[in-house]
PDB file of C-alpha atoms in Angstrom:
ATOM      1  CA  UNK A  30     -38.726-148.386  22.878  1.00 29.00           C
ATOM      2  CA  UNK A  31     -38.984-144.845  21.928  1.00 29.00           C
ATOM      3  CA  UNK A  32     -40.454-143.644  18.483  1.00 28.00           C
ATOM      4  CA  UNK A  33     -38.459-140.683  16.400  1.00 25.00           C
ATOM      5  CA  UNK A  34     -40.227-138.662  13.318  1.00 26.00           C
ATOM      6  CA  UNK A  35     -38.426-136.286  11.346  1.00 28.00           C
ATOM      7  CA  UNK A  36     -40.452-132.992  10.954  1.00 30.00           C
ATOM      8  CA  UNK A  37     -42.376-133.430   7.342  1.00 30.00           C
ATOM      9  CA  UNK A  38     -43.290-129.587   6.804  1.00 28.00           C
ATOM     10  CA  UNK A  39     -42.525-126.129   8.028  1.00 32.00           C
ATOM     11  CA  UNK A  40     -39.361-124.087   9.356  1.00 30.00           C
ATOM     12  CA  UNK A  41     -38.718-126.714  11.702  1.00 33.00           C
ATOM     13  CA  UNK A  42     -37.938-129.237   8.443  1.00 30.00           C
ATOM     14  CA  UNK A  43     -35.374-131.638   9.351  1.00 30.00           C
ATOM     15  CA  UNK A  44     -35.730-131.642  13.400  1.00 30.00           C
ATOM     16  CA  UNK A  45     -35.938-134.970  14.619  1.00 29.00           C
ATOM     17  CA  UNK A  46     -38.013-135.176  17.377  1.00 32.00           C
ATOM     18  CA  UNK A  47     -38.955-138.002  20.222  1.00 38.00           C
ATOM     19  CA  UNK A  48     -42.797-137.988  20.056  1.00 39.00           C
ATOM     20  CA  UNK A  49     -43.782-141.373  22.700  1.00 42.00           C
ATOM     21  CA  UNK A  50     -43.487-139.562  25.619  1.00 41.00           C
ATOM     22  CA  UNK A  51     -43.825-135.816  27.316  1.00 47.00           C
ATOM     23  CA  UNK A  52     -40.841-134.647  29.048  1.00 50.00           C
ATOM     24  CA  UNK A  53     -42.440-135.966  32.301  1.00 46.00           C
ATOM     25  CA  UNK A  54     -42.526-139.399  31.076  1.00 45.00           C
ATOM     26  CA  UNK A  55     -46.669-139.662  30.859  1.00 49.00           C
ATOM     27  CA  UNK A  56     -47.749-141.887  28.237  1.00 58.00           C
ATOM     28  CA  UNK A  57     -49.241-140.855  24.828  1.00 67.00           C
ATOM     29  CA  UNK A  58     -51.355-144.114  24.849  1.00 90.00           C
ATOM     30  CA  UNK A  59     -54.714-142.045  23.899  1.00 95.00           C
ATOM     31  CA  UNK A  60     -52.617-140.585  20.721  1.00 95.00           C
ATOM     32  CA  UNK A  61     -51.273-144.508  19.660  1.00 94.00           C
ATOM     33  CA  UNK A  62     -54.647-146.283  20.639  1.00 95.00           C
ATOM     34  CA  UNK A  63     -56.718-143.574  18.470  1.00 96.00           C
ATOM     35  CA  UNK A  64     -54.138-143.986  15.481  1.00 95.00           C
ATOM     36  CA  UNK A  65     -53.988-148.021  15.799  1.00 94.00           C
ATOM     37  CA  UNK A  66     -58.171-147.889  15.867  1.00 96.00           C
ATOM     38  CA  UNK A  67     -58.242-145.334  12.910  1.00 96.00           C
ATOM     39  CA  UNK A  68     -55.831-147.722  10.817  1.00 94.00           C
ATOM     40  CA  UNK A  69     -57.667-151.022  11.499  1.00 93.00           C
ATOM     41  CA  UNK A  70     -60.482-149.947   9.203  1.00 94.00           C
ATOM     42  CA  UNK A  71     -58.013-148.699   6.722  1.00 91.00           C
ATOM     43  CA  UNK A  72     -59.224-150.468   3.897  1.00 82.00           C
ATOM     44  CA  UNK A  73     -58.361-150.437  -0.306  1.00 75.00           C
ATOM     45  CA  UNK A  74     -61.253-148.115  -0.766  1.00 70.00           C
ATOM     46  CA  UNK A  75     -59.273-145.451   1.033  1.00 85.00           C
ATOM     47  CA  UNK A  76     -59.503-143.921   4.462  1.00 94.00           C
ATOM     48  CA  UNK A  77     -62.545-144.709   6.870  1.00 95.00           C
ATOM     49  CA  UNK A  78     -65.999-143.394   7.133  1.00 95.00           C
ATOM     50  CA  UNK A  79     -67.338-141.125  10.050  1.00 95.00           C
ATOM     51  CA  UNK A  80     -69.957-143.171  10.380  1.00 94.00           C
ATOM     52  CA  UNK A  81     -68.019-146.711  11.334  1.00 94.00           C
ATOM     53  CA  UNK A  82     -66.376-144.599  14.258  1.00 95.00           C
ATOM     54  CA  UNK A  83     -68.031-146.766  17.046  1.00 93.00           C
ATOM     55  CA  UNK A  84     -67.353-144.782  20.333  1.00 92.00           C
ATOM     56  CA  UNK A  85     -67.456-148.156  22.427  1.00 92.00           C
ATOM     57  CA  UNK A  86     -63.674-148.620  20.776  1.00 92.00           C
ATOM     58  CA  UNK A  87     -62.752-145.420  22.379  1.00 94.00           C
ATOM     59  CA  UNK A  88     -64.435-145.511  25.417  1.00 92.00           C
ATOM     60  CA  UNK A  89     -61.195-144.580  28.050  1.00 93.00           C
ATOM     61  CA  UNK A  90     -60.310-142.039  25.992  1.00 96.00           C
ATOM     62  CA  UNK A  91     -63.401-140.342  24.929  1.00 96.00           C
ATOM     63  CA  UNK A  92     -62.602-137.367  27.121  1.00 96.00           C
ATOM     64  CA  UNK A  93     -59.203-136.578  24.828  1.00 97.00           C
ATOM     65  CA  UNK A  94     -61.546-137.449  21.535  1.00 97.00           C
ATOM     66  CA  UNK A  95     -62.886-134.693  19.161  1.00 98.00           C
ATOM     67  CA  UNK A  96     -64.147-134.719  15.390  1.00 98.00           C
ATOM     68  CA  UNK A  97     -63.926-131.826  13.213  1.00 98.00           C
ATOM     69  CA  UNK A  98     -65.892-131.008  10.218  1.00 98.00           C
ATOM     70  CA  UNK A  99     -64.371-128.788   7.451  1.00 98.00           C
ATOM     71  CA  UNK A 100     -65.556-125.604   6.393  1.00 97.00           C
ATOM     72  CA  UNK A 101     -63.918-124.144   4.288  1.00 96.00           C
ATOM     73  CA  UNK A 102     -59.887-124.593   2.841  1.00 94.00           C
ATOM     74  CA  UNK A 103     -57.313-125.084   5.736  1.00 94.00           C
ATOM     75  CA  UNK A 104     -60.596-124.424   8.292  1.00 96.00           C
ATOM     76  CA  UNK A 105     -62.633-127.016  10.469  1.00 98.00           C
ATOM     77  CA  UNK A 106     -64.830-126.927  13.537  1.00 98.00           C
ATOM     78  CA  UNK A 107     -65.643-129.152  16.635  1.00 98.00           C
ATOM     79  CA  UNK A 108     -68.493-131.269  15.898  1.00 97.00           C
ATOM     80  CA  UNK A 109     -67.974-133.361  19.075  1.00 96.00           C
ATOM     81  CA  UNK A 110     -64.963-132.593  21.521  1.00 97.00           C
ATOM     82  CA  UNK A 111     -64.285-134.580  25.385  1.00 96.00           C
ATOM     83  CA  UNK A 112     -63.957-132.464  28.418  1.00 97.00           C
ATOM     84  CA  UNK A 113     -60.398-132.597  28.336  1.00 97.00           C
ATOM     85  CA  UNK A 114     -60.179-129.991  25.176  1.00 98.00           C
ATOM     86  CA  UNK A 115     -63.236-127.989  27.155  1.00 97.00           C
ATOM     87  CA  UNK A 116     -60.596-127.969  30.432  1.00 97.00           C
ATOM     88  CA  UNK A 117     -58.073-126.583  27.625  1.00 96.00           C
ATOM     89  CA  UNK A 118     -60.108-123.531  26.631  1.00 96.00           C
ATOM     90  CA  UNK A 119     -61.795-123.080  29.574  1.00 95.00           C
ATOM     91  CA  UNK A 120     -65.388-123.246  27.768  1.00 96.00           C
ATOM     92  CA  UNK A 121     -67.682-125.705  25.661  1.00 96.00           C
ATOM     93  CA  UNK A 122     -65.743-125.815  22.102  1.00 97.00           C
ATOM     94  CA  UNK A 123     -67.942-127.488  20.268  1.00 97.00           C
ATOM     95  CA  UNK A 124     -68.566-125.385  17.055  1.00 97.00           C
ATOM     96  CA  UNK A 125     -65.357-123.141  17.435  1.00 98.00           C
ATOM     97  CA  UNK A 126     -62.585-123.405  14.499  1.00 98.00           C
ATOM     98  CA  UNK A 127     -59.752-125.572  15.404  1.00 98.00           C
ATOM     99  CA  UNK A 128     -57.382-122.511  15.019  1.00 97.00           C
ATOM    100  CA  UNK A 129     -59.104-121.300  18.781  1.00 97.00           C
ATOM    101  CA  UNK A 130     -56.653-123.672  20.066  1.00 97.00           C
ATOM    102  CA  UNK A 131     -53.718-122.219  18.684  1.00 98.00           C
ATOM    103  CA  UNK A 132     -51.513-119.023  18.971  1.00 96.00           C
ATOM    104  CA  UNK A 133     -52.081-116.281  15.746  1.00 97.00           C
ATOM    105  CA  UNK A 134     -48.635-116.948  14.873  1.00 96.00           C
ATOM    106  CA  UNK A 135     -49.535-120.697  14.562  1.00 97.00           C
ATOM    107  CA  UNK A 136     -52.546-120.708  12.723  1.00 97.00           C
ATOM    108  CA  UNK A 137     -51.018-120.380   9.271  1.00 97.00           C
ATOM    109  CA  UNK A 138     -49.236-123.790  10.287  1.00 97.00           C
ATOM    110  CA  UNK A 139     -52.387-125.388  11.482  1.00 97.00           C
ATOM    111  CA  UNK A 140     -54.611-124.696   7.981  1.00 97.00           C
ATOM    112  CA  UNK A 141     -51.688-126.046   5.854  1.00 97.00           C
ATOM    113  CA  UNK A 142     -51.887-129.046   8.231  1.00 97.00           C
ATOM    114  CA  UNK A 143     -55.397-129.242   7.691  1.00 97.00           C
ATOM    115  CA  UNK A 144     -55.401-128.948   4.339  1.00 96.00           C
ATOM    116  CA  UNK A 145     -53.047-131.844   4.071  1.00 97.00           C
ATOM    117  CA  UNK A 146     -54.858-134.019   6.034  1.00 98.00           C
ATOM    118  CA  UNK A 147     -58.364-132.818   3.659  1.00 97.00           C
ATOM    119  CA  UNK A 148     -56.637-133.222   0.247  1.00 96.00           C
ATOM    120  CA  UNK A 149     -53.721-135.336   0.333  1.00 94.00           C
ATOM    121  CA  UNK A 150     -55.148-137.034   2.434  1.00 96.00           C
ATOM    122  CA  UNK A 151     -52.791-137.795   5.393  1.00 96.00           C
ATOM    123  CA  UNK A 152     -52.098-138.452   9.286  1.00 97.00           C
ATOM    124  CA  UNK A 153     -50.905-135.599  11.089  1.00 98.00           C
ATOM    125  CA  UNK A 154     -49.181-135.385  14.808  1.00 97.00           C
ATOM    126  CA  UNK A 155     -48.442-132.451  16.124  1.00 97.00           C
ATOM    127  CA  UNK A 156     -46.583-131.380  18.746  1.00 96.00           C
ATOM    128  CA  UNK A 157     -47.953-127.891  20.858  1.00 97.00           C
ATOM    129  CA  UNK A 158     -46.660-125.560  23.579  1.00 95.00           C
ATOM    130  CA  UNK A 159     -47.900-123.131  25.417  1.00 94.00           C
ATOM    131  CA  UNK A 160     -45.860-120.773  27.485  1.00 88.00           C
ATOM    132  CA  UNK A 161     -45.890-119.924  30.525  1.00 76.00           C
ATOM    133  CA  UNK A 162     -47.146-116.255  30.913  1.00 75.00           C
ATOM    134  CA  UNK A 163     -49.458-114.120  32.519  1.00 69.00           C
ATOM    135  CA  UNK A 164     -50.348-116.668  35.736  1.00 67.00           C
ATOM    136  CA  UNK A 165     -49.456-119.593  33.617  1.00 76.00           C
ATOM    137  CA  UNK A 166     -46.845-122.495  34.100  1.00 87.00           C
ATOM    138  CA  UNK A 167     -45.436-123.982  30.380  1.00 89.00           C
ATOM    139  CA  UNK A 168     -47.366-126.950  28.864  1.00 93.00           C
ATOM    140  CA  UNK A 169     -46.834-129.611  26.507  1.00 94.00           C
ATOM    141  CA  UNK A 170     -49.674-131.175  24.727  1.00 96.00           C
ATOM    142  CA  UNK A 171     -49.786-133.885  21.381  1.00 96.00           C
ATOM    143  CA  UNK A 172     -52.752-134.007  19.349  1.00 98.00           C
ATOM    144  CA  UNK A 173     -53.058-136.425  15.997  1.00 98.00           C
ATOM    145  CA  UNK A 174     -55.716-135.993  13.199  1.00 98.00           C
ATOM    146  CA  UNK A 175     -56.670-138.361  11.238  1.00 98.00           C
ATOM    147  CA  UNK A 176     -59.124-137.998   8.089  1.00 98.00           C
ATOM    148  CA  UNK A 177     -62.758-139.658   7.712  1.00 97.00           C
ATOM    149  CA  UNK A 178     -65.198-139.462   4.635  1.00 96.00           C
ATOM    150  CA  UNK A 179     -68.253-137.789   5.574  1.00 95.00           C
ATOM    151  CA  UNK A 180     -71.559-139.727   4.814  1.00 92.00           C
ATOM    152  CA  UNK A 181     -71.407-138.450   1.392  1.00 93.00           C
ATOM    153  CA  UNK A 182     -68.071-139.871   0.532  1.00 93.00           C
ATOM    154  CA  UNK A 183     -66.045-136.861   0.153  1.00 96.00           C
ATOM    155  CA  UNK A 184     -63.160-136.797   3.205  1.00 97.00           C
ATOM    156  CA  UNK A 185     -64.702-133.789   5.167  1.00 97.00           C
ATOM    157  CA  UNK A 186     -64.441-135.321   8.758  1.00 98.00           C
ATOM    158  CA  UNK A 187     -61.170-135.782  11.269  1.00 98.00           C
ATOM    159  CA  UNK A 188     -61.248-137.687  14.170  1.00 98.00           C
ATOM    160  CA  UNK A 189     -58.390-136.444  16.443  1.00 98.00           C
ATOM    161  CA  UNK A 190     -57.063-137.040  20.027  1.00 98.00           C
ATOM    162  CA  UNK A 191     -55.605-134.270  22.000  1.00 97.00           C
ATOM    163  CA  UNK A 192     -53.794-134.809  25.159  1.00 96.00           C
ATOM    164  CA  UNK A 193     -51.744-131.507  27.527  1.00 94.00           C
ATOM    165  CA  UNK A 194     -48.649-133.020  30.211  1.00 90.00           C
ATOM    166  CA  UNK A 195     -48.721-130.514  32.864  1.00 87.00           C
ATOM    167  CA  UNK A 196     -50.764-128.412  34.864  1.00 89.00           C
ATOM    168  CA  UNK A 197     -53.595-126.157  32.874  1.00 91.00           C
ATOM    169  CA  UNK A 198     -54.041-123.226  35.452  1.00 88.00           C
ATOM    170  CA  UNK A 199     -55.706-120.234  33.536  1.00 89.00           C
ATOM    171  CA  UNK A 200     -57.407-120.842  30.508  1.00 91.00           C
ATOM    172  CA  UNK A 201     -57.788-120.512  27.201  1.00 93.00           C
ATOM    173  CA  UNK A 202     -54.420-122.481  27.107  1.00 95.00           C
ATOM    174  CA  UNK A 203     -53.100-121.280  23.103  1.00 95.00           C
ATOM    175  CA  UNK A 204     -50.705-123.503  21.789  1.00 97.00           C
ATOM    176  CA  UNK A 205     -47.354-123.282  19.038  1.00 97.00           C
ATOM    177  CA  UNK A 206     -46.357-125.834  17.018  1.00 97.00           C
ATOM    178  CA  UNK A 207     -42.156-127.150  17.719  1.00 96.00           C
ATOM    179  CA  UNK A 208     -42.300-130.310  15.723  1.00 95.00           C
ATOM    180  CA  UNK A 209     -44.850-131.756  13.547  1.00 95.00           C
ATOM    181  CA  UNK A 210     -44.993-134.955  10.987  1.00 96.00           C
ATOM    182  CA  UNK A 211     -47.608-135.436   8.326  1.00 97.00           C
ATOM    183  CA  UNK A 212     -47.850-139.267   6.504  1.00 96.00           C
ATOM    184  CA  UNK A 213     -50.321-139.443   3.082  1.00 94.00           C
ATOM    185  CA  UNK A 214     -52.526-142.045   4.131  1.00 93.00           C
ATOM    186  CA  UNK A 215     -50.699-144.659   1.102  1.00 87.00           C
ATOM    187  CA  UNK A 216     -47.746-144.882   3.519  1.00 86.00           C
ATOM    188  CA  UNK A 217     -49.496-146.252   6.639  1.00 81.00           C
ATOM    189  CA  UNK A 218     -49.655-149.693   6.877  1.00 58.00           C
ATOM    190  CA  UNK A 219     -52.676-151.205   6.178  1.00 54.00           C
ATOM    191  CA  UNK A 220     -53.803-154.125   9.127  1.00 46.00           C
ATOM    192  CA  UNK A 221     -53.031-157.459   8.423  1.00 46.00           C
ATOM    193  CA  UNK A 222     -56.073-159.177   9.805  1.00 47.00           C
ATOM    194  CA  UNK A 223     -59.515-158.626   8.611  1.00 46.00           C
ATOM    195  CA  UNK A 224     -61.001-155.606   9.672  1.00 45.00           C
ATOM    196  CA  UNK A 225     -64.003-156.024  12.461  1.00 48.00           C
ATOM    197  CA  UNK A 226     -67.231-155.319  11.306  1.00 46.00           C
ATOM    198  CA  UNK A 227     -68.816-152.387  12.968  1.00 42.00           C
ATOM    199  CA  UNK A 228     -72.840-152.242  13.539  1.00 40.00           C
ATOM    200  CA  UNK A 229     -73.045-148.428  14.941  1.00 42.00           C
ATOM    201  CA  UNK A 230     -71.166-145.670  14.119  1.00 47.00           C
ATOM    202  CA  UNK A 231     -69.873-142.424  15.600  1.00 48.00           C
ATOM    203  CA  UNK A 232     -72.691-140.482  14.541  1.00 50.00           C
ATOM    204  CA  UNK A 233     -73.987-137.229  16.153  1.00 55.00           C
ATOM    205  CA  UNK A 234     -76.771-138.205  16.353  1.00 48.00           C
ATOM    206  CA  UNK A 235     -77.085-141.082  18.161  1.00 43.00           C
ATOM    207  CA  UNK A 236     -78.204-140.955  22.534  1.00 41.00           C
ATOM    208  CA  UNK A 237     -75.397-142.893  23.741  1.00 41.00           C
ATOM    209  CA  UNK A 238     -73.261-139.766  23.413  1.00 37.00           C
ATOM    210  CA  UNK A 239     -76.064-138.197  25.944  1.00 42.00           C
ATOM    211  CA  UNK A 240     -75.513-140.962  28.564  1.00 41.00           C
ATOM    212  CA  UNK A 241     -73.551-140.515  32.248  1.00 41.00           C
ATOM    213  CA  UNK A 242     -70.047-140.908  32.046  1.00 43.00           C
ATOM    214  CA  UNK A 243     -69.864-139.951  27.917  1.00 44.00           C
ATOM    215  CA  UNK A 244     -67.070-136.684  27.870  1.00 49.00           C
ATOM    216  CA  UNK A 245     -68.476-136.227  24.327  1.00 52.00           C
ATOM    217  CA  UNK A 246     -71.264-133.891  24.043  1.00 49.00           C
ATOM    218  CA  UNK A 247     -73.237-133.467  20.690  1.00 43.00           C
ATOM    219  CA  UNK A 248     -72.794-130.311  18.140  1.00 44.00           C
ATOM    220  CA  UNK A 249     -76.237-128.805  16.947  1.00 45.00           C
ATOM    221  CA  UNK A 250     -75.363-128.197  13.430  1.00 46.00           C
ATOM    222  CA  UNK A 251     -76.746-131.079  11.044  1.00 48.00           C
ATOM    223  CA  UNK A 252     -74.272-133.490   9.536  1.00 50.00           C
ATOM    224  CA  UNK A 253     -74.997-133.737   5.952  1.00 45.00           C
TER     225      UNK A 253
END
């Protein structure tokens, strides 16, 4: 059964949109297993902490998996990112502003996203193009953010998926922004059954991110 949000923000306001599938039919299970993981440790105390991000409930989709720390107003980096978003820019982006990812004309849209997600906060999805120019066929691509509290309790930290339908061909891939939805974190449904208690968390730090197999490679800058 297909899924429909109407467009929250931006020009695009009132565009309904059909965001369960690309036009090619591949699934966006990465984007809806991320979200339903994210919102089973929703708890009363507000939204999760970076630290109970265990990558083990992730695992087949760690290469579409990224956090991003914020750095200033409407700006975050990649702290950890999975090869798929490296394929995307055709380099290692961990440390590079989100905004890399996005056309110049987008990235006004993408730090008022941002800043939503920081302050209000609240669940993005957006919806990205890239056209097809310069030795490069069109591509569709979803990506979801969804805020985290860093160890210090303020909610500094996103853990996001970002998936592309299509064929990459010459990167950087830059992206636009058709359709969008944003939800304050009050409005999603909280899980009905107790939450599972997590031992190890998604923490920079920690080898298992160096292991074979692991599309998540660590940042160098120190998580405070």
């Amino acid at each position: 059964m297909k899924t429909f949000f109407g467009n929250r923000f931006g020009s695009n306001s009132g565009k309904i949109v059909a965001m369960d599938r690309f036009d090619s039919g591949r699934s966006l299970s990465p984007i809806r297993q991320v979200e339903a993981y994210w919102t089973a440790l929703l708890t009363g105390d507000g939204v999760p902490k970076r630290a109970q991000i265990d990558p083990r409930g992730l695992e087949n989709i760690l290469e579409y998996t990224f956090i991003l720390e914020r750095i200033a107003p409407g700006l975050a980096r990649f702290r950890l990112a999975g090869s798929h978003l490296n394929n995307l820019a055709g380099m290692e982006v961990r440390g590079m502003p989100l905004t890399a990812f996005f056309e110049p004309s987008a990235r006004g849209q993408v730090s008022d996203v941002l800043e939503q997600v920081f302050a209000r906060p609240a669940v993005a999805e957006l919806g990205l193009a890239s056209s097809g120019r310069l030795g490069r066929t069109q591509l569709q691509a979803r990506m979801i953010l969804l805020p985290l509290k860093s160890d210090l309790g303020d909610i500094s930290r996103v853990l996001g998926v970002m998936i592309s339908d299509g064929v990459i061909g010459a990167t950087p891939r830059r992206f636009t922004i058709p359709d969008s939805m944003v939800r304050t974190v009050s409005d999603v449904q909280l899980p009905q059954q107790p939450k599972q208690q997590i031992s190890t968390g998604f923490a920079e730090k920690q080898e298992e991110f160096k292991r074979p197999g692991s599309h998540l490679r660590l940042v160098a800058s120190r998580d405070d």
